[in-house]
Amino acid sequence: ETGVTQTPRHLVMGMTNKKSLKCEQHLGHNAMYWYKQSAKKPLELMFVYNFKEQTENNSVPSRFSPECPNSSHLFLHLHTLQPEDSALYLCASSLYRGYEQYFGPGTRLTVT
Amino acid sequence: RKEVEQDPGPFNVPEGATVAFNCTYSNSASQSFFWYRQDCRKEPKLLMSVYSSGNEDGRFTAQLNRASQYISLLIRDSKLSDSATYLCVVVYTGTASKLTFGTGTRLQVTL
């Protein structure tokens, strides 16, 4: 399936690095989301964008910085991360907020 | 009380068995419900929506009980490939639509 794509699929970065995660949806959706899923833990919603505007930030540390240039693209800029930030980062989109979400394959991030 | 609660399991069932999971929600104004499936180290995938009248898709049946505020998922004739974590999702469309995932129920189907 190529509805929602994410790059890179795997990322290893040091605590002083700066990197970005990219998400693209080809579904014509208007809402996009970032989630974090740590090992054996439930999904944690990080950010919500609706028609390119950020509508939700669930107390995410400032070392995570989202960007949504248009309804099809979503970025997560990372800087000075901590080892506990190692997790699977999932992007999702939905036609409108509150509608069923479709997920990308995720970026597995390891912070060393 | 958590907004959405699921028994984490694991539910260990033999192939061919019927298994059911429940998911309770706290907000009586919730309006939409879904079941997702998540395989180990993969992304969640939409399994089915849950309609007020109940709905079926092959071996899977989803039901909604608004009075008791829970949704259920029934899997008949379990296959090895059904082994996964099943996540329920509850949507509240108030002033700002909010979609909440449960923590998931792990199913392991064995020979």
Coordinates of C-alpha atoms in Angstrom, one line a residue:
Chain A
E1 CA 0.0 0.0 0.0
T2 CA 1.3 3.5 -0.8
G3 CA -1.5 5.6 0.7
V4 CA 0.8 7.0 3.5
T5 CA 4.5 6.8 3.1
Q6 CA 7.2 7.7 5.6
T7 CA 11.0 8.2 5.3
P8 CA 13.4 7.1 6.5
R9 CA 12.1 3.7 7.7
H10 CA 15.0 3.4 10.2
L11 CA 17.1 6.1 11.8
V12 CA 19.9 6.0 14.2
M13 CA 21.1 9.4 15.6
G14 CA 23.3 10.7 18.3
M15 CA 21.9 13.0 21.0
T16 CA 23.5 16.1 19.3
N17 CA 22.3 15.4 15.8
K18 CA 19.5 17.1 13.9
K19 CA 17.3 15.0 11.6
S20 CA 13.9 15.2 10.1
L21 CA 11.2 12.6 9.5
K22 CA 9.0 12.9 6.5
C23 CA 5.4 11.8 5.9
E24 CA 3.4 12.0 2.7
Q25 CA -0.2 11.0 2.1
H26 CA -1.7 10.3 -1.3
L27 CA -5.2 9.9 -0.1
G28 CA -6.5 13.5 -0.5
H29 CA -6.9 13.7 3.3
N30 CA -7.1 17.0 5.2
A31 CA -5.9 15.9 8.6
M32 CA -2.5 14.5 9.6
Y33 CA -1.1 13.2 12.8
W34 CA 2.2 12.2 14.5
Y35 CA 2.2 9.4 17.0
K36 CA 4.9 7.9 19.1
Q37 CA 4.9 4.2 20.1
S38 CA 7.5 3.0 22.5
A39 CA 8.2 -0.7 23.0
K40 CA 5.2 -2.6 24.5
K41 CA 3.4 0.7 25.1
P42 CA 0.3 2.2 23.5
L43 CA 0.2 4.8 20.9
E44 CA 0.8 8.3 22.1
L45 CA -0.7 11.1 20.0
M46 CA 1.9 13.9 19.6
F47 CA 0.5 16.4 17.1
V48 CA -2.5 17.0 15.0
Y49 CA -2.8 19.1 11.9
N50 CA -6.1 20.0 10.3
F51 CA -6.0 21.8 6.9
K52 CA -2.3 22.6 7.5
E53 CA -3.0 24.2 10.9
Q54 CA -1.7 22.6 14.1
T55 CA -4.7 21.9 16.3
E56 CA -3.2 19.8 18.9
N57 CA 0.1 19.5 20.7
N58 CA 0.0 16.9 23.5
S59 CA 2.7 18.4 25.8
V60 CA 5.4 17.3 23.4
P61 CA 8.9 18.5 24.4
S62 CA 10.3 21.2 22.2
R63 CA 13.0 19.0 20.8
F64 CA 10.3 17.7 18.5
S65 CA 9.2 20.3 16.0
P66 CA 6.5 19.5 13.5
E67 CA 5.9 21.2 10.2
C68 CA 3.0 20.9 7.7
P69 CA 3.7 22.8 4.5
N70 CA 0.5 21.5 2.8
S71 CA -2.2 18.9 3.4
S72 CA -0.2 16.1 1.8
H73 CA 3.1 16.5 3.7
L74 CA 4.1 16.4 7.3
F75 CA 7.6 16.6 8.9
L76 CA 8.9 16.0 12.3
H77 CA 12.2 17.8 13.0
L78 CA 14.3 16.3 15.7
H79 CA 17.2 17.9 17.6
T80 CA 19.1 17.1 20.8
L81 CA 17.0 14.0 21.5
Q82 CA 17.3 11.7 24.5
P83 CA 17.7 7.9 24.5
E84 CA 14.2 7.6 25.9
D85 CA 13.0 9.1 22.6
S86 CA 13.9 5.9 20.9
A87 CA 10.6 4.6 19.5
L88 CA 8.5 3.9 16.4
Y89 CA 7.2 7.2 15.1
L90 CA 4.0 6.8 13.1
C91 CA 2.3 9.3 10.8
A92 CA -1.4 9.0 10.0
S93 CA -3.9 10.9 7.9
S94 CA -7.7 11.1 7.8
L95 CA -10.2 12.7 5.5
Y96 CA -11.3 15.0 8.3
R97 CA -10.5 15.0 12.0
G98 CA -12.4 12.3 13.8
Y99 CA -12.6 10.1 10.7
E100 CA -10.8 6.8 10.5
Q101 CA -7.1 7.2 10.3
Y102 CA -4.7 5.5 7.9
F103 CA -1.1 5.0 9.0
G104 CA 2.2 5.0 7.4
P105 CA 4.7 2.2 8.1
G106 CA 6.6 4.3 10.6
T107 CA 10.2 5.4 11.3
R108 CA 12.0 3.3 13.8
L109 CA 14.2 5.8 15.6
T110 CA 17.1 4.9 17.8
V111 CA 18.9 7.6 19.8
T112 CA 22.4 6.7 21.0
Chain B
R1 CA -11.6 5.9 34.6
K2 CA -9.6 5.7 31.4
E3 CA -11.4 7.1 28.3
V4 CA -11.0 3.8 26.5
E5 CA -10.2 0.5 28.2
Q6 CA -9.2 -2.9 26.8
D7 CA -8.1 -6.1 28.5
P8 CA -4.4 -6.4 27.4
G9 CA -4.5 -10.2 27.2
P10 CA -2.9 -12.1 25.8
F11 CA -5.8 -14.3 24.7
N12 CA -4.3 -17.6 23.7
V13 CA -6.7 -19.6 21.5
P14 CA -6.4 -22.7 19.3
E15 CA -7.0 -22.5 15.6
G16 CA -10.6 -22.7 14.7
A17 CA -11.8 -21.2 18.0
T18 CA -14.1 -18.3 18.4
V19 CA -12.8 -15.4 20.5
A20 CA -14.3 -12.1 21.5
F21 CA -12.8 -8.9 22.9
N22 CA -14.6 -6.0 24.5
C23 CA -13.6 -2.4 24.8
T24 CA -15.3 0.1 27.2
Y25 CA -15.4 3.8 26.8
S26 CA -16.2 6.5 29.3
N27 CA -17.7 9.3 27.2
S28 CA -21.3 8.6 26.5
A29 CA -21.4 11.2 23.7
S30 CA -18.9 9.2 21.7
Q31 CA -20.1 8.8 18.2
S32 CA -17.9 6.7 16.0
F33 CA -16.0 3.5 16.7
F34 CA -13.4 1.4 14.9
W35 CA -11.3 -1.7 15.3
Y36 CA -7.7 -1.7 14.2
R37 CA -5.2 -4.5 14.0
Q38 CA -1.5 -4.1 14.7
D39 CA 1.1 -6.7 14.0
C40 CA 4.3 -6.8 15.9
R41 CA 6.6 -3.8 14.9
K42 CA 4.1 -2.7 12.2
E43 CA 1.7 0.1 11.9
P44 CA -2.0 -0.2 12.9
K45 CA -4.3 -1.0 10.1
L46 CA -8.1 -0.4 10.0
L47 CA -10.0 -3.6 10.4
M48 CA -13.5 -2.4 10.5
S49 CA -15.8 0.4 11.5
V50 CA -18.5 -0.4 14.1
Y51 CA -22.0 0.6 13.3
S52 CA -24.9 1.0 15.7
S53 CA -26.7 -2.0 14.2
G54 CA -23.6 -4.1 14.3
N55 CA -21.7 -5.3 11.2
E56 CA -20.0 -8.3 9.9
D57 CA -17.0 -8.7 7.6
G58 CA -16.3 -12.4 6.9
R59 CA -15.2 -14.0 10.1
F60 CA -15.3 -10.7 12.0
T61 CA -18.3 -9.2 13.7
A62 CA -18.3 -5.9 15.5
Q63 CA -21.1 -4.7 17.8
L64 CA -21.9 -1.5 19.7
N65 CA -23.7 -1.4 23.0
R66 CA -24.4 2.2 23.8
A67 CA -26.3 1.6 27.0
S68 CA -23.3 -0.2 28.6
Q69 CA -20.8 1.9 26.6
Y70 CA -18.7 -0.9 25.1
I71 CA -17.9 -2.2 21.6
S72 CA -17.0 -5.8 20.9
L73 CA -15.1 -7.7 18.2
L74 CA -15.9 -11.4 17.6
I75 CA -13.6 -13.5 15.5
R76 CA -14.9 -16.9 14.3
D77 CA -12.8 -19.8 13.1
S78 CA -9.5 -18.2 14.2
K79 CA -6.5 -18.5 11.9
L80 CA -2.9 -18.4 12.8
S81 CA -2.7 -15.2 10.8
D82 CA -5.2 -13.5 13.1
S83 CA -2.5 -13.3 15.8
A84 CA -2.0 -9.6 16.4
T85 CA -2.9 -6.8 18.8
Y86 CA -6.4 -5.4 18.3
L87 CA -7.0 -1.8 19.1
C88 CA -10.3 -0.2 19.6
V89 CA -10.8 3.4 18.7
V90 CA -13.5 5.8 20.0
V91 CA -14.3 9.1 18.5
Y92 CA -15.9 12.0 20.2
T93 CA -17.0 14.7 17.8
G94 CA -17.6 17.6 20.1
T95 CA -16.1 21.1 19.7
A96 CA -13.0 19.4 18.5
S97 CA -13.1 15.9 17.2
K98 CA -11.1 13.6 19.3
L99 CA -10.1 10.1 18.3
T100 CA -8.8 7.9 21.2
F101 CA -7.0 4.6 20.8
G102 CA -7.2 1.9 23.4
T103 CA -4.1 0.1 24.6
G104 CA -4.9 -3.0 22.6
T105 CA -5.7 -6.6 23.3
R106 CA -3.1 -9.2 22.2
L107 CA -4.4 -12.3 20.5
Q108 CA -2.2 -15.4 19.9
V109 CA -3.7 -18.2 17.8
T110 CA -1.9 -21.5 18.2
L111 CA -2.0 -24.8 16.4

